[in-house]
Amino acid sequence: MSQPATRNPGAVTLLLVLTLIWGTSFILMKKGLLVFSPGELGSIRVAAASLFLLPVALSKLKELKTRHYSSLFAAGMMGIFFPAFLFAMAQTRLESSVTGIMNSLTPLFTLAVGALLFHQKFRRQSIIGIITGLIGTIILVLARSDGKIGGFNLFALFVIVACLCYATYLNYVKYKIADLPALTITSVSLFMIGPVALVYLLAFTGFTYKLAHTDGAWTALGYIVLLGFMSTSLATILFNKLVKISSPLFTSSVTYLIPIVAVLWGVLDGERLFAAHFAGMGAIIAGVWLANRKF
């Protein structure tokens, strides 16, 4: 019998590394959006990630069967392409830390998608843990920069849709293309969606003009390229690996921990933390513990 994910050192290590990488991605998006539009940021991110893994993808094509191509294209759109654009849109009206916080909605959607589409069953304490984490997320989303509880920002809906994409992708990889290695899934998915992003970037945006005429454009591009390499290419490989050696619920718990890193980066960038923020993060950590603990 395999050991629980929480007692698997490899799974825990991957979870922590992913937390650091993805927690940093929101501040990188914030810096990239100082010059580029959400559409430009999303397409640069996907195109850069695709180029980084192009040699790997070409070497993996021989492993594929005809049925794999449509599955990998669907996986790439769900788990990489659409979220890249949705998160960029959200951060035009949300602080980077709040966007990172809202990303922790993914486990709730993972539970729902797994139950509705993949006939998965979860323990009662897992549901309690997810609800606890969701409460913490709500507290953090409603906590304004002055520490008071305020209204809900409609741009948060972009994050909600992105989280639904992630949840569907997570279950899809685990149960529909489990026969492929994590590196193959990531590299070939990016290989297939990269051209879509590149065509959009060059044909439908002002990317090249900004790069030539806007101050700070090359620096902003560097942030986005780093985002594509670190948070899309490398992190997606690690994420797919974690899906394969643990449960979807444990894997999605990375999104409970991401807000802590995202908020800390926000503080370093001038954002402020108050009691409500700490209360929300405390509830999130408690939710992770409850959702993955065997009683």
Coordinates of C-alpha atoms in Angstrom, one line a residue:
M1 CA 0.0 0.0 0.0
S2 CA 1.4 3.4 -1.0
Q3 CA 2.0 6.0 1.8
P4 CA -0.3 9.0 2.1
A5 CA 0.9 12.1 0.2
T6 CA 1.5 14.0 3.4
R7 CA 4.0 11.3 4.5
N8 CA 5.8 11.1 1.1
P9 CA 8.9 13.3 1.2
G10 CA 9.1 13.6 -2.5
A11 CA 5.5 14.9 -2.8
V12 CA 6.0 17.3 0.1
T13 CA 9.2 18.7 -1.4
L14 CA 7.5 19.2 -4.8
L15 CA 4.6 20.9 -3.0
L16 CA 7.0 23.4 -1.3
V17 CA 9.0 24.1 -4.4
L18 CA 5.8 24.8 -6.4
T19 CA 4.6 27.1 -3.6
L20 CA 7.7 29.2 -3.9
I21 CA 7.6 29.3 -7.7
W22 CA 3.9 30.1 -8.1
G23 CA 3.8 32.4 -5.2
T24 CA 6.4 34.5 -6.9
S25 CA 4.5 34.5 -10.2
F26 CA 2.0 37.2 -9.2
I27 CA 4.6 39.8 -8.5
L28 CA 6.3 39.0 -11.8
M29 CA 2.9 39.6 -13.5
K30 CA 2.5 42.9 -11.7
K31 CA 5.9 44.1 -13.0
G32 CA 5.2 42.9 -16.5
L33 CA 1.8 44.7 -16.6
L34 CA 3.6 48.0 -16.0
V35 CA 4.3 48.1 -19.7
F36 CA 2.4 45.3 -21.5
S37 CA -1.4 44.7 -21.7
P38 CA -2.9 41.5 -20.2
G39 CA -3.2 40.0 -23.7
E40 CA 0.4 40.7 -24.4
L41 CA 1.6 39.4 -21.1
G42 CA -0.4 36.2 -21.5
S43 CA 0.8 35.5 -25.0
I44 CA 4.5 36.3 -24.1
R45 CA 4.3 34.0 -21.2
V46 CA 2.9 31.1 -23.1
A47 CA 5.2 31.7 -26.2
A48 CA 8.3 32.0 -24.0
A49 CA 7.5 28.8 -22.1
S50 CA 6.9 27.0 -25.4
L51 CA 10.3 28.1 -26.8
F52 CA 12.1 27.0 -23.6
L53 CA 10.7 23.4 -23.9
L54 CA 10.7 23.2 -27.7
P55 CA 13.8 20.8 -27.9
V56 CA 12.2 18.6 -25.3
A57 CA 8.8 18.6 -27.1
L58 CA 10.4 17.6 -30.4
S59 CA 12.1 14.7 -28.8
K60 CA 8.9 13.5 -27.1
L61 CA 6.7 13.5 -30.2
K62 CA 7.7 9.9 -31.1
E63 CA 6.2 8.7 -27.8
L64 CA 2.7 9.9 -28.8
K65 CA -0.2 8.1 -30.4
T66 CA -2.7 9.8 -32.6
R67 CA -5.3 10.0 -29.8
H68 CA -2.8 11.9 -27.6
Y69 CA -2.6 15.1 -29.7
S70 CA -6.2 16.3 -29.1
S71 CA -5.9 15.5 -25.4
L72 CA -2.6 17.4 -25.0
F73 CA -4.0 20.4 -26.9
A74 CA -7.0 20.4 -24.6
A75 CA -4.8 20.1 -21.5
G76 CA -2.6 22.9 -22.7
M77 CA -5.5 25.3 -23.3
M78 CA -7.2 24.4 -19.9
G79 CA -4.1 24.4 -17.7
I80 CA -1.8 27.0 -19.3
F81 CA -3.3 29.1 -22.1
F82 CA -6.5 30.4 -20.6
P83 CA -5.2 30.9 -17.1
A84 CA -2.3 32.9 -18.3
F85 CA -4.7 35.5 -19.9
L86 CA -7.3 35.3 -17.1
F87 CA -4.8 36.0 -14.3
A88 CA -3.3 38.9 -16.3
M89 CA -6.7 40.4 -16.8
A90 CA -7.5 40.1 -13.1
Q91 CA -4.3 41.8 -12.0
T92 CA -5.2 45.0 -13.9
R93 CA -7.7 45.7 -11.0
L94 CA -6.4 43.4 -8.2
E95 CA -3.3 43.6 -6.1
S96 CA -0.8 40.8 -6.8
S97 CA -1.2 39.4 -3.3
V98 CA -5.0 39.3 -3.6
T99 CA -4.7 37.4 -6.9
G100 CA -2.4 34.9 -5.3
I101 CA -4.8 34.5 -2.4
M102 CA -7.8 33.9 -4.7
N103 CA -5.8 31.2 -6.5
S104 CA -6.6 29.0 -3.4
L105 CA -10.1 28.5 -4.7
T106 CA -8.7 25.7 -6.9
P107 CA -9.0 22.9 -4.4
L108 CA -12.8 23.6 -4.0
F109 CA -13.2 23.4 -7.7
T110 CA -11.0 20.3 -7.8
L111 CA -13.3 18.6 -5.4
A112 CA -16.4 19.5 -7.4
V113 CA -14.9 18.6 -10.8
G114 CA -13.6 15.3 -9.5
A115 CA -16.9 14.4 -8.0
L116 CA -19.1 15.6 -11.0
L117 CA -17.0 14.5 -14.0
F118 CA -14.6 11.8 -12.7
H119 CA -16.7 10.0 -10.1
Q120 CA -14.2 10.6 -7.3
K121 CA -15.1 10.3 -3.6
F122 CA -13.5 12.4 -0.8
R123 CA -13.4 11.9 2.9
R124 CA -15.6 14.1 5.1
Q125 CA -12.6 15.8 6.7
S126 CA -11.3 16.7 3.3
I127 CA -14.5 18.6 2.6
I128 CA -14.2 20.3 6.0
G129 CA -10.7 21.3 5.2
I130 CA -11.6 22.8 1.8
I131 CA -14.4 24.8 3.4
T132 CA -12.1 26.1 6.1
G133 CA -9.5 27.1 3.5
L134 CA -12.3 28.8 1.4
I135 CA -13.4 30.8 4.5
G136 CA -9.8 32.0 4.8
T137 CA -9.7 32.9 1.2
I138 CA -12.9 34.9 1.5
I139 CA -11.5 36.8 4.5
L140 CA -8.4 37.7 2.6
V141 CA -10.2 38.7 -0.6
L142 CA -12.5 41.1 1.4
A143 CA -9.7 42.5 3.5
R144 CA -8.8 45.9 2.0
S145 CA -5.4 47.6 2.0
D146 CA -6.4 49.5 5.1
G147 CA -7.3 46.4 7.0
K148 CA -11.0 46.9 6.9
I149 CA -13.5 44.5 5.3
G150 CA -14.7 45.9 2.0
G151 CA -16.6 44.9 -1.2
F152 CA -15.9 42.2 -3.7
N153 CA -14.0 43.2 -6.8
L154 CA -15.7 42.0 -10.0
F155 CA -12.3 41.4 -11.6
A156 CA -12.0 38.5 -9.2
L157 CA -14.3 36.6 -11.5
F158 CA -11.4 36.2 -13.9
V159 CA -9.5 34.4 -11.1
I160 CA -12.5 32.2 -10.4
V161 CA -12.7 31.1 -14.0
A162 CA -8.9 30.5 -14.1
C163 CA -9.2 28.3 -11.0
L164 CA -11.9 26.3 -12.6
C165 CA -9.6 25.8 -15.6
Y166 CA -6.8 24.6 -13.3
A167 CA -9.2 22.2 -11.4
T168 CA -10.4 20.6 -14.6
Y169 CA -6.9 20.3 -15.9
L170 CA -5.7 18.7 -12.7
N171 CA -8.3 16.0 -12.9
Y172 CA -7.9 15.6 -16.7
V173 CA -4.2 14.9 -16.4
K174 CA -4.7 12.5 -13.5
Y175 CA -7.5 10.4 -15.1
K176 CA -7.3 10.9 -18.9
I177 CA -3.7 11.0 -19.9
A178 CA -2.0 9.2 -17.0
D179 CA -0.1 7.0 -19.5
L180 CA 2.2 9.9 -20.5
P181 CA 5.2 11.2 -18.4
A182 CA 4.9 14.6 -16.9
L183 CA 7.6 16.1 -19.1
T184 CA 5.9 14.9 -22.2
I185 CA 2.5 16.3 -21.2
T186 CA 4.0 19.7 -20.4
S187 CA 6.4 20.1 -23.3
V188 CA 4.1 18.8 -26.0
S189 CA 1.1 20.8 -24.7
L190 CA 3.2 24.0 -24.8
F191 CA 4.5 23.0 -28.3
M192 CA 0.9 22.8 -29.5
I193 CA -0.4 26.0 -27.9
G194 CA 2.7 28.1 -28.3
P195 CA 2.1 29.0 -32.0
V196 CA -1.4 30.2 -31.1
A197 CA 0.0 32.6 -28.5
L198 CA 2.8 33.7 -30.8
V199 CA 0.4 34.5 -33.7
Y200 CA -1.8 36.5 -31.4
L201 CA 1.1 38.4 -30.0
L202 CA 2.6 39.4 -33.3
A203 CA -0.6 39.9 -35.3
F204 CA -3.0 41.4 -32.8
T205 CA -1.0 43.4 -30.2
G206 CA 1.3 46.3 -30.1
F207 CA 4.1 44.2 -28.6
T208 CA 6.8 45.1 -31.1
Y209 CA 6.1 48.8 -31.0
K210 CA 6.2 48.9 -27.2
L211 CA 9.5 47.0 -27.2
A212 CA 11.0 49.5 -29.5
H213 CA 9.6 52.7 -28.1
T214 CA 8.5 52.3 -24.5
D215 CA 10.8 52.9 -21.6
G216 CA 11.2 49.9 -19.4
A217 CA 9.8 47.5 -22.0
W218 CA 12.8 45.2 -22.1
T219 CA 12.9 45.0 -18.3
A220 CA 9.2 44.2 -18.2
L221 CA 9.8 41.6 -20.9
G222 CA 12.5 40.0 -18.8
Y223 CA 10.0 39.6 -15.9
I224 CA 7.5 38.0 -18.2
V225 CA 10.1 35.7 -19.8
L226 CA 11.2 34.6 -16.3
L227 CA 7.5 34.0 -15.5
G228 CA 7.2 31.8 -18.6
F229 CA 10.2 29.8 -17.8
M230 CA 9.8 29.4 -14.1
S231 CA 6.1 29.5 -13.4
T232 CA 4.9 27.9 -16.7
S233 CA 7.6 25.6 -18.0
L234 CA 9.4 24.4 -14.9
A235 CA 6.4 24.6 -12.5
T236 CA 4.0 22.7 -14.9
I237 CA 6.5 19.9 -15.2
L238 CA 6.8 19.7 -11.4
F239 CA 3.0 20.0 -11.0
N240 CA 2.3 17.2 -13.4
K241 CA 4.9 15.0 -11.6
L242 CA 3.1 15.8 -8.3
V243 CA -0.3 14.8 -9.8
K244 CA 1.2 11.5 -10.7
I245 CA 2.7 10.6 -7.3
S246 CA -0.1 12.0 -5.1
S247 CA -3.8 12.7 -5.1
P248 CA -5.5 15.5 -7.0
L249 CA -6.6 17.0 -3.7
F250 CA -3.1 17.0 -2.2
T251 CA -1.7 18.5 -5.4
S252 CA -4.3 21.3 -5.4
S253 CA -3.3 22.2 -1.9
V254 CA -0.3 24.1 -3.3
T255 CA -2.9 26.8 -4.0
Y256 CA -3.6 27.1 -0.3
L257 CA 0.1 27.9 0.4
I258 CA 0.7 30.1 -2.6
P259 CA -1.0 33.1 -0.9
I260 CA 1.5 33.2 1.9
V261 CA 4.4 33.7 -0.6
A262 CA 2.3 36.0 -2.8
V263 CA 1.4 38.3 0.1
L264 CA 5.0 38.4 1.4
W265 CA 6.2 39.5 -2.0
G266 CA 3.4 42.1 -2.0
V267 CA 4.6 43.4 1.4
L268 CA 8.2 43.8 0.0
D269 CA 6.6 45.7 -2.9
G270 CA 4.8 48.1 -0.6
E271 CA 1.6 46.4 0.2
R272 CA 0.5 46.2 3.8
L273 CA -0.7 43.3 6.0
F274 CA -3.3 43.6 8.8
A275 CA -5.0 41.3 11.3
A276 CA -7.6 40.2 8.7
H277 CA -4.8 39.0 6.4
F278 CA -3.2 36.9 9.1
A279 CA -6.6 35.5 10.1
G280 CA -7.2 34.5 6.5
M281 CA -3.8 32.9 6.0
G282 CA -4.2 31.0 9.3
A283 CA -7.5 29.5 8.1
I284 CA -5.9 28.5 4.8
I285 CA -3.1 26.6 6.6
A286 CA -5.6 24.9 8.8
G287 CA -7.6 23.9 5.8
V288 CA -4.6 22.3 4.2
W289 CA -3.9 20.3 7.3
L290 CA -7.6 19.1 7.6
A291 CA -8.0 18.3 3.9
N292 CA -4.9 16.0 3.8
R293 CA -4.9 14.4 7.3
K294 CA -6.0 10.9 8.0
F295 CA -7.9 10.5 11.3

